[in-house]
Coordinates of C-alpha atoms in Angstrom, one line a residue:
M110 CA 0.0 0.0 0.0
R111 CA 1.1 3.6 -0.5
R112 CA 2.7 5.1 2.5
A113 CA 2.0 8.7 3.4
S114 CA 4.6 11.3 4.4
Q115 CA 8.0 10.4 6.0
P116 CA 8.8 7.9 8.7
F117 CA 8.4 9.2 12.3
S118 CA 5.5 11.4 11.4
L119 CA 1.9 10.9 12.5
P120 CA 0.5 10.4 8.9
H121 CA 3.2 7.8 8.2
F122 CA 2.6 6.0 11.5
R123 CA -1.1 6.0 11.0
A124 CA -0.8 4.4 7.6
W125 CA 1.8 1.8 8.7
V126 CA 0.0 0.5 11.7
S127 CA -3.3 0.1 9.8
D128 CA -1.7 -3.2 8.6
L129 CA -1.5 -4.4 12.2
I130 CA -4.3 -6.8 13.1
L131 CA -5.9 -6.9 16.6
D132 CA -6.8 -10.1 18.3
M133 CA -10.4 -9.6 17.3
G134 CA -9.3 -9.7 13.6
E135 CA -9.7 -5.9 13.0
S136 CA -7.1 -3.5 11.8
W137 CA -5.7 -1.3 14.5
H138 CA -6.4 2.4 14.3
P139 CA -5.0 4.5 17.2
E140 CA -7.4 6.9 18.8
P141 CA -6.8 10.6 18.9
F142 CA -5.4 10.7 22.5
Q143 CA -2.9 7.9 21.5
E144 CA -1.9 9.8 18.3
A145 CA -1.4 13.0 20.4
F146 CA 1.1 11.1 22.5
V147 CA 2.8 9.6 19.5
E148 CA 3.2 13.1 18.0
D149 CA 5.1 14.2 21.1
V150 CA 7.3 11.0 20.9
F151 CA 8.1 11.8 17.2
S152 CA 8.9 15.4 18.1
G153 CA 12.1 14.0 19.5
C154 CA 11.5 14.7 23.2
P155 CA 13.9 12.3 25.1
E156 CA 11.6 11.3 27.9
C157 CA 7.9 10.7 27.2
W158 CA 5.4 9.7 29.9
L159 CA 1.8 8.5 29.4
V160 CA 0.0 8.1 32.8
I161 CA -3.5 6.9 32.2
P162 CA -6.0 4.6 33.9
E163 CA -5.9 0.8 33.2
G164 CA -7.7 -0.5 30.2
N165 CA -7.0 2.4 27.9
G166 CA -4.8 0.6 25.4
K167 CA -1.3 1.5 26.8
T168 CA 0.1 -1.9 26.1
T169 CA -1.3 -2.0 22.5
L170 CA 0.0 1.5 21.8
V171 CA 3.6 0.8 22.9
A172 CA 3.7 -2.6 21.2
G173 CA 2.8 -1.0 17.9
L174 CA 5.1 1.9 18.5
A175 CA 8.0 -0.5 19.3
L176 CA 7.4 -2.4 16.0
Y177 CA 7.2 0.8 14.1
H178 CA 10.4 2.0 15.6
C179 CA 12.2 -1.2 14.8
E180 CA 11.0 -1.0 11.2
H181 CA 12.3 2.5 10.6
R182 CA 15.2 3.1 12.9
P183 CA 18.4 1.4 11.7
Y184 CA 19.7 -1.2 14.3
A185 CA 17.0 -0.2 16.7
A186 CA 17.4 -1.3 20.3
V187 CA 14.0 -1.4 22.1
P188 CA 14.5 -2.8 25.6
V189 CA 11.2 -3.4 27.5
A190 CA 11.1 -3.5 31.3
A191 CA 8.5 -3.7 34.0
S192 CA 8.3 -4.5 37.7
S193 CA 8.6 -8.1 36.7
R194 CA 9.4 -10.0 33.6
E195 CA 5.9 -11.4 33.5
Q196 CA 4.5 -7.9 33.4
A197 CA 6.9 -6.8 30.7
E198 CA 6.0 -9.9 28.7
L199 CA 2.5 -8.5 28.2
I200 CA 4.0 -6.0 25.8
Y201 CA 6.0 -8.8 24.1
R202 CA 2.9 -10.8 23.7
Q203 CA 1.0 -7.9 22.2
A204 CA 3.8 -7.2 19.8
E205 CA 4.2 -10.9 18.9
G206 CA 0.4 -11.1 18.3
F207 CA 0.7 -8.2 15.8
V208 CA 3.5 -9.9 14.0
L209 CA 1.8 -13.3 13.8
R210 CA -1.6 -11.9 12.8
S211 CA -0.4 -9.3 10.3
A212 CA 0.8 -10.7 7.0
R213 CA 3.0 -7.8 6.1
L214 CA 5.0 -8.0 9.3
Y215 CA 5.6 -11.8 8.9
E216 CA 6.3 -11.9 5.2
S217 CA 9.7 -13.0 3.9
V218 CA 12.0 -10.2 2.8
H219 CA 15.6 -10.0 1.5
S220 CA 18.0 -9.7 4.4
P221 CA 21.1 -7.5 3.7
I222 CA 22.6 -8.8 6.9
Q223 CA 22.3 -12.5 5.8
A224 CA 23.6 -11.5 2.3
A225 CA 26.6 -9.7 3.8
K226 CA 27.5 -12.9 5.7
G227 CA 27.5 -14.8 2.4
K228 CA 24.5 -16.9 3.3
R229 CA 22.8 -18.6 0.4
K230 CA 19.3 -18.2 1.9
T231 CA 18.8 -14.5 2.3
D232 CA 15.0 -14.4 2.6
V233 CA 13.9 -14.2 6.2
P234 CA 10.7 -13.0 8.0
R235 CA 10.5 -9.2 8.4
F236 CA 10.0 -9.8 12.1
L237 CA 11.1 -13.0 13.9
C238 CA 9.6 -13.7 17.3
L239 CA 11.8 -15.7 19.7
E240 CA 9.6 -16.6 22.5
G241 CA 12.2 -18.4 24.6
Y242 CA 14.4 -15.3 24.6
R243 CA 11.4 -12.9 24.9
R244 CA 12.8 -11.1 21.9
I245 CA 11.6 -10.0 18.5
N246 CA 14.2 -9.5 15.8
H247 CA 13.9 -7.2 12.8
H248 CA 15.5 -8.4 9.6
E249 CA 17.8 -5.3 9.4
G250 CA 19.2 -5.8 12.9
G251 CA 16.7 -4.1 15.1
R252 CA 15.5 -5.8 18.3
I253 CA 12.8 -5.7 20.9
Q254 CA 14.0 -7.4 24.1
V255 CA 12.3 -7.9 27.5
F256 CA 14.4 -7.2 30.6
A257 CA 13.8 -7.4 34.3
A258 CA 13.3 -4.0 35.9
D259 CA 16.7 -4.0 37.5
D260 CA 19.2 -1.2 37.0
R261 CA 22.1 -3.7 37.2
T262 CA 20.5 -6.0 34.6
G263 CA 19.8 -3.1 32.3
D264 CA 23.2 -1.4 32.8
G265 CA 24.6 -2.6 29.5
V266 CA 21.6 -1.5 27.4
I267 CA 21.9 1.5 25.1
P268 CA 18.4 2.1 23.9
T269 CA 17.2 3.9 20.8
M270 CA 13.7 3.6 22.4
G271 CA 13.5 2.2 25.9
V272 CA 10.0 1.2 27.1
L273 CA 9.2 1.1 30.9
D274 CA 5.9 -0.5 31.7
E275 CA 3.8 0.4 34.8
L276 CA 6.5 2.6 36.1
H277 CA 4.6 3.1 39.4
R278 CA 5.2 -0.6 40.3
H279 CA 9.0 -0.4 40.0
R280 CA 10.8 -0.5 43.3
N281 CA 12.4 2.8 42.4
L282 CA 13.4 4.8 39.4
A283 CA 17.0 3.5 39.3
L284 CA 16.5 1.7 35.9
Y285 CA 14.8 4.8 34.5
R286 CA 17.8 6.9 35.5
T287 CA 20.3 4.4 34.1
W288 CA 18.6 4.3 30.7
S289 CA 18.0 8.1 30.7
G290 CA 21.7 8.6 31.2
K291 CA 22.5 6.7 28.0
L292 CA 20.1 8.3 25.6
L293 CA 22.7 10.7 24.1
K294 CA 24.9 7.9 22.9
R295 CA 22.4 7.0 20.2
Q296 CA 20.0 9.9 20.3
G297 CA 17.5 7.6 22.0
Q298 CA 14.3 8.1 23.9
I299 CA 12.4 6.6 26.8
V300 CA 8.7 5.9 26.7
A301 CA 7.2 5.3 30.1
I302 CA 3.6 4.2 30.6
S303 CA 1.8 3.8 34.0
T304 CA -1.2 4.3 36.1
A305 CA -1.1 6.2 39.4
G306 CA 1.1 5.0 42.3
E307 CA 1.0 5.4 46.1
P308 CA 1.4 8.9 47.6
G309 CA 5.0 9.6 48.6
S310 CA 6.5 7.0 46.3
E311 CA 9.4 8.1 44.1
F312 CA 7.2 7.7 41.1
E313 CA 4.5 10.0 42.4
T314 CA 7.1 12.5 43.8
T315 CA 8.7 12.7 40.4
R316 CA 5.3 13.0 38.6
E317 CA 4.4 15.9 40.8
R318 CA 7.7 17.6 40.2
I319 CA 7.2 17.2 36.4
R320 CA 3.8 19.0 36.8
Q321 CA 5.3 21.8 38.8
E322 CA 8.5 22.4 36.9
S323 CA 7.4 22.0 33.3
A324 CA 7.8 25.2 31.3
E325 CA 4.7 24.4 29.2
T326 CA 1.5 23.1 30.7
E327 CA -2.0 22.6 29.2
Q328 CA -5.0 21.4 31.2
R329 CA -8.3 20.4 29.5
G330 CA -10.7 18.8 31.8
S331 CA -9.3 15.4 32.8
F332 CA -6.3 15.8 30.5
L333 CA -3.0 17.4 31.4
R334 CA 0.0 17.9 29.1
A335 CA 3.2 19.2 30.6
R336 CA 6.4 19.7 28.6
S337 CA 9.9 20.8 29.2
S338 CA 13.0 20.7 27.0
R339 CA 13.6 17.1 28.0
L340 CA 10.3 15.5 29.1
V341 CA 6.7 15.5 28.1
L342 CA 3.9 14.1 30.2
H343 CA 0.4 13.1 29.0
E344 CA -1.9 12.5 32.0
W345 CA -5.5 11.4 32.2
A346 CA -7.1 11.5 35.7
V347 CA -10.2 12.6 37.6
P348 CA -9.5 16.2 38.6
E349 CA -8.7 17.1 42.2
G350 CA -11.9 17.2 44.0
G351 CA -13.8 15.4 41.3
D352 CA -16.5 12.9 42.3
V353 CA -15.0 9.4 41.8
E354 CA -18.5 7.9 42.1
D355 CA -19.9 10.0 39.2
M356 CA -19.5 7.8 36.1
A357 CA -19.5 10.7 33.8
V358 CA -16.6 12.3 35.7
V359 CA -14.7 9.0 35.6
K360 CA -15.4 8.4 31.9
A361 CA -13.8 11.8 31.1
A362 CA -10.6 10.4 32.6
N363 CA -10.8 7.2 30.5
P364 CA -10.6 8.4 26.8
L365 CA -10.7 5.0 25.1
T366 CA -14.0 5.0 23.1
S367 CA -14.8 1.4 24.0
I368 CA -15.0 2.3 27.7
S369 CA -18.6 3.2 28.3
L370 CA -20.6 4.7 31.2
E371 CA -22.3 1.3 31.5
A372 CA -19.1 -0.6 31.6
L373 CA -17.6 1.7 34.2
A374 CA -20.8 1.3 36.4
E375 CA -20.6 -2.5 36.1
K376 CA -17.0 -2.5 37.0
R377 CA -17.6 -0.2 40.1
A378 CA -20.4 -2.5 41.2
S379 CA -18.2 -5.6 41.1
S380 CA -17.9 -7.3 44.5
T381 CA -14.1 -7.5 44.1
M382 CA -13.7 -3.7 43.4
T383 CA -12.5 -1.8 46.4
L384 CA -12.6 2.0 46.6
G385 CA -8.8 2.1 46.7
H386 CA -8.4 0.1 43.5
W387 CA -11.1 2.2 41.8
R388 CA -9.5 5.5 42.7
R389 CA -6.0 4.4 41.8
F390 CA -6.4 2.3 38.7
V391 CA -9.7 3.6 37.1
C392 CA -9.6 7.2 38.3
N393 CA -5.8 7.5 38.1
L394 CA -5.5 9.1 41.5
P395 CA -2.5 8.4 43.8
T396 CA -4.0 6.2 46.5
R397 CA -2.7 4.2 49.4
A398 CA -3.3 0.5 50.0
D399 CA -6.7 -0.6 51.2
D400 CA -5.3 -1.7 54.5
A401 CA -4.1 1.9 55.4
A402 CA -4.8 2.6 59.0
I403 CA -5.5 6.3 58.6
T404 CA -7.1 7.9 55.5
E405 CA -5.9 11.1 54.0
A406 CA -9.3 12.6 54.7
E407 CA -9.2 11.7 58.4
W408 CA -5.6 12.9 58.9
F409 CA -5.9 16.3 57.1
A410 CA -9.2 17.0 58.7
A411 CA -7.3 17.1 62.0
R412 CA -4.7 19.7 60.8
T413 CA -4.7 23.1 62.5
E414 CA -2.7 26.3 62.3
E415 CA -2.7 26.4 66.1
V416 CA 0.6 25.6 67.8
I417 CA 1.4 24.5 71.3
P418 CA 2.2 27.7 73.2
A419 CA 5.8 28.3 74.0
G420 CA 6.6 27.6 77.6
V421 CA 3.7 25.3 78.2
P422 CA 4.8 22.0 79.8
V423 CA 4.3 19.0 77.5
W424 CA 4.3 15.3 77.3
V425 CA 6.7 13.6 74.9
G426 CA 6.2 10.3 73.1
L427 CA 9.6 8.8 72.3
D428 CA 10.1 5.8 70.0
V429 CA 13.8 4.8 69.8
A430 CA 15.5 2.9 67.1
W431 CA 19.2 2.8 66.3
K432 CA 20.1 1.2 63.0
W433 CA 17.2 1.0 60.5
D434 CA 14.0 2.5 61.8
T435 CA 14.0 6.2 62.9
T436 CA 14.0 7.7 66.3
A437 CA 11.0 9.9 66.8
L438 CA 10.0 12.5 69.4
V439 CA 6.4 13.9 69.4
P440 CA 5.3 16.6 71.9
F441 CA 1.8 16.3 73.2
W442 CA -0.4 18.9 75.0
M443 CA -3.9 18.4 76.4
A444 CA -5.6 21.8 76.8
D445 CA -8.8 19.8 77.8
D446 CA -10.3 16.4 77.1
E447 CA -11.6 17.4 73.7
H448 CA -8.6 19.6 72.7
R449 CA -5.5 17.4 72.3
M450 CA -2.6 18.7 70.4
F451 CA 0.5 17.2 68.8
G452 CA 3.4 19.4 68.0
P453 CA 5.8 18.9 65.1
A454 CA 7.7 15.5 65.3
I455 CA 11.4 15.4 65.5
V456 CA 12.5 12.4 63.4
L457 CA 16.2 11.3 63.5
V458 CA 17.3 9.0 60.7
P459 CA 20.1 6.5 61.4
P460 CA 23.0 6.0 59.0
R461 CA 21.5 2.7 57.7
D462 CA 25.0 1.5 56.8
G463 CA 25.4 -0.9 59.7
N464 CA 26.3 1.9 62.2
S465 CA 24.0 3.1 64.9
L466 CA 22.4 6.5 65.4
D467 CA 24.6 8.7 67.6
P468 CA 22.9 8.8 71.0
Y469 CA 24.1 12.4 71.5
K470 CA 21.9 13.5 68.6
V471 CA 18.9 12.1 70.5
E472 CA 19.9 13.9 73.7
A473 CA 20.4 17.1 71.8
A474 CA 16.9 16.8 70.2
I475 CA 15.3 16.3 73.6
L476 CA 17.1 19.3 75.1
E477 CA 16.1 21.5 72.1
L478 CA 12.4 20.5 72.6
H479 CA 12.7 21.0 76.4
A480 CA 14.1 24.5 75.9
R481 CA 10.8 25.6 74.1
N482 CA 8.3 23.5 76.1
P483 CA 9.4 22.0 79.4
I484 CA 9.0 18.3 79.3
H485 CA 7.4 16.9 82.4
T486 CA 6.8 13.3 81.2
V487 CA 8.3 11.0 78.6
V488 CA 6.5 7.8 77.4
M489 CA 8.9 5.3 75.8
D490 CA 9.8 1.6 75.6
V491 CA 12.6 1.7 78.1
S492 CA 13.9 -1.8 77.0
R493 CA 15.1 -0.2 73.8
A494 CA 17.0 2.6 75.5
E495 CA 17.4 2.1 79.3
Q496 CA 20.5 4.4 79.5
L497 CA 18.6 7.1 77.6
G498 CA 15.7 6.8 80.0
S499 CA 18.0 7.3 83.0
W500 CA 19.6 10.3 81.3
I501 CA 16.2 11.9 80.7
E502 CA 15.3 11.6 84.4
E503 CA 18.7 12.9 85.6
T504 CA 19.3 15.7 83.1
V505 CA 15.8 16.9 82.1
G506 CA 14.1 16.0 85.3
A507 CA 11.1 14.5 83.6
V508 CA 9.2 11.4 84.6
V509 CA 9.8 8.4 82.4
I510 CA 6.9 6.0 81.9
D511 CA 7.8 2.7 80.4
R512 CA 5.3 1.6 77.7
Q513 CA 6.3 -1.5 75.8
Q514 CA 4.8 -2.3 72.4
T515 CA 3.1 -5.5 73.3
N516 CA -0.1 -6.3 71.5
P517 CA -2.5 -5.4 74.4
L518 CA -0.9 -2.0 74.8
A519 CA -0.6 -1.4 71.1
V520 CA -4.3 -2.2 70.7
E521 CA -5.1 0.3 73.4
D522 CA -2.9 2.9 71.7
Y523 CA -4.7 2.3 68.3
D524 CA -8.2 2.4 69.7
K525 CA -7.8 5.6 71.7
F526 CA -5.9 7.3 68.9
M527 CA -8.5 6.4 66.2
E528 CA -11.4 7.3 68.5
A529 CA -10.0 10.8 69.2
L530 CA -9.0 11.4 65.6
R531 CA -12.5 10.5 64.3
S532 CA -14.2 12.5 67.0
G533 CA -12.2 15.6 66.1
W534 CA -10.4 15.8 69.5
L535 CA -6.9 15.3 68.1
K536 CA -5.1 18.1 66.3
H537 CA -1.7 18.3 64.6
S538 CA 0.4 20.9 62.8
G539 CA 0.6 19.0 59.5
D540 CA 4.4 18.6 59.8
V541 CA 6.1 16.4 57.3
G542 CA 7.5 13.9 59.8
L543 CA 4.4 13.0 61.7
T544 CA 2.2 13.1 58.6
A545 CA 4.4 10.8 56.6
H546 CA 4.6 8.2 59.4
A547 CA 0.9 8.4 60.0
L548 CA 0.0 7.8 56.4
N549 CA 2.6 5.0 56.1
A550 CA 0.9 2.9 58.7
V551 CA -1.5 0.0 58.0
A552 CA -4.0 -1.6 60.4
R553 CA -2.9 -5.1 61.4
I554 CA -5.8 -7.2 62.5
L555 CA -5.0 -9.5 65.4
P556 CA -6.5 -13.0 66.0
F557 CA -9.4 -11.7 68.1
G558 CA -10.3 -8.9 65.7
D559 CA -8.4 -6.1 67.5
A560 CA -6.1 -3.9 65.5
R561 CA -2.8 -2.1 66.0
F562 CA -0.7 0.2 63.9
E563 CA 1.9 -1.7 61.9
R564 CA 4.6 -1.0 59.3
P565 CA 3.4 -1.7 55.7
S566 CA 6.4 -4.1 55.4
Q567 CA 8.4 -5.9 58.0
S568 CA 11.5 -5.7 55.9
R569 CA 14.0 -3.2 57.1
L570 CA 16.5 -3.8 54.4
G571 CA 14.5 -3.1 51.2
Q572 CA 14.2 -0.1 48.9
E573 CA 12.3 3.1 50.0
Q574 CA 12.7 2.6 53.7
E575 CA 11.1 6.0 54.3
R576 CA 7.8 4.6 53.1
R577 CA 7.9 1.9 55.8
V578 CA 8.7 3.7 59.0
I579 CA 5.8 4.7 61.4
D580 CA 7.9 5.6 64.5
A581 CA 6.4 9.1 64.9
L582 CA 2.9 7.7 64.8
T583 CA 3.9 5.0 67.3
A584 CA 5.3 7.7 69.7
A585 CA 2.2 9.8 69.2
A586 CA -0.2 7.0 69.9
M587 CA 1.5 5.7 73.0
V588 CA 1.9 9.1 74.6
H589 CA -1.7 10.0 73.8
A590 CA -3.1 6.7 75.4
T591 CA -0.8 7.1 78.5
A592 CA -1.8 10.8 79.0
L593 CA -5.5 9.9 79.1
I594 CA -4.8 7.7 82.0
V595 CA -2.2 9.6 83.9
E596 CA -2.9 13.2 83.1
P597 CA -5.5 13.7 85.9
Q598 CA -2.9 12.5 88.5
L599 CA -0.2 14.8 87.1
E600 CA -2.3 18.0 86.9
P601 CA -1.6 19.3 90.4
M602 CA 2.2 18.6 90.0
I603 CA 2.3 20.3 86.6
A604 CA 0.4 23.4 88.0
W605 CA 2.9 23.6 90.9
A606 CA 5.8 23.3 88.5

């Protein structure tokens, strides 16, 4: 058939991919939102992000784009990586399906490479699928290759177009940075596709920075395009404050024409569909796991501009860790039973290289807090820091109450904290440390149905340790529960002091 325009232009791409056959036997015709993204890829922008809800044809788009790139870029190198090889193989399978179903891609052609090697048989398939290697070879030397999402595995790759699938599921953006650093060697590009991730993840932090720092931004309803000299982002999502239960609002964030209001309503009504999954994968909104202990709405409703007055005696919750978790100090003041206030947390991060946190840093933090608000009582697990507890009593003159993190006490901490938070009695300053730790926590259900605050992962040696720590919340919960019991007994002593 006659090809329009020149390679790496939208008209040429549109004509070329019309030969590709979908699994239903129809020719593939990219939709306008997909073509808009392809145009930005063809403009030469080194890094191209498409962040869009699940089911909107991301995999089909990049599979077709990868084949097109191999056909028209000499000696193309198209590595494909996802959070697992199985995930990345989905793109391989889609590309393989295009090849096997589309006569033009599988037809025999003359191979200049085979001829140069002196081979008698120089007719080979245009594209050859090697399932065992998770590789598709082009007869002129191009290659699509599936890799594990590991920056060490991908270190030797020099992409002409690297594809990173479901970037939000990657442990971090190390592989992205590795490939990005090699783009200049062959004037290559990265195409990253994804849905929303978890708040605070490296993916979401980077996504927000792209929005804020891009020189050129365009917002049309549920669509955002942000571009800088190096990166372009196409994003489809329910707008901030949009009603995620309104199917018309959700449909606007899902531009694929085959996604109907009826299909969305049926999907939402499914017994297996949780609100967290719906918000994250269908509405494309950063959302925490379904087992999160405290929702964003609950936490931010308790935020206040009020501060603990300087000079007012305070309680302090202290959770001590030396090597992997953080040490956290949280001041607490009860103006009255329905006005309970947490001050900004002091969070001390250990070296995490095998060495312990310097105990003098903990002492300095306590003295700094004591200088602003005299500390009358410290609640801590003394078994973790017996010497520090003695130092507090001798140097600061505060009472030290030992509160170990056994299940019965942790359940009491959880119950009293959540009751006060949901009743509107607890307030906090919105500081980064306490907020991050509160939103990291999950609710661990114990055998008899009780719950306690728990880390989202028990591993202390993995990636993104800052998303696992909850020490400031632990300190806040145990000082709050203890104060409710002991505060009436201490009131005369505090007033005298």
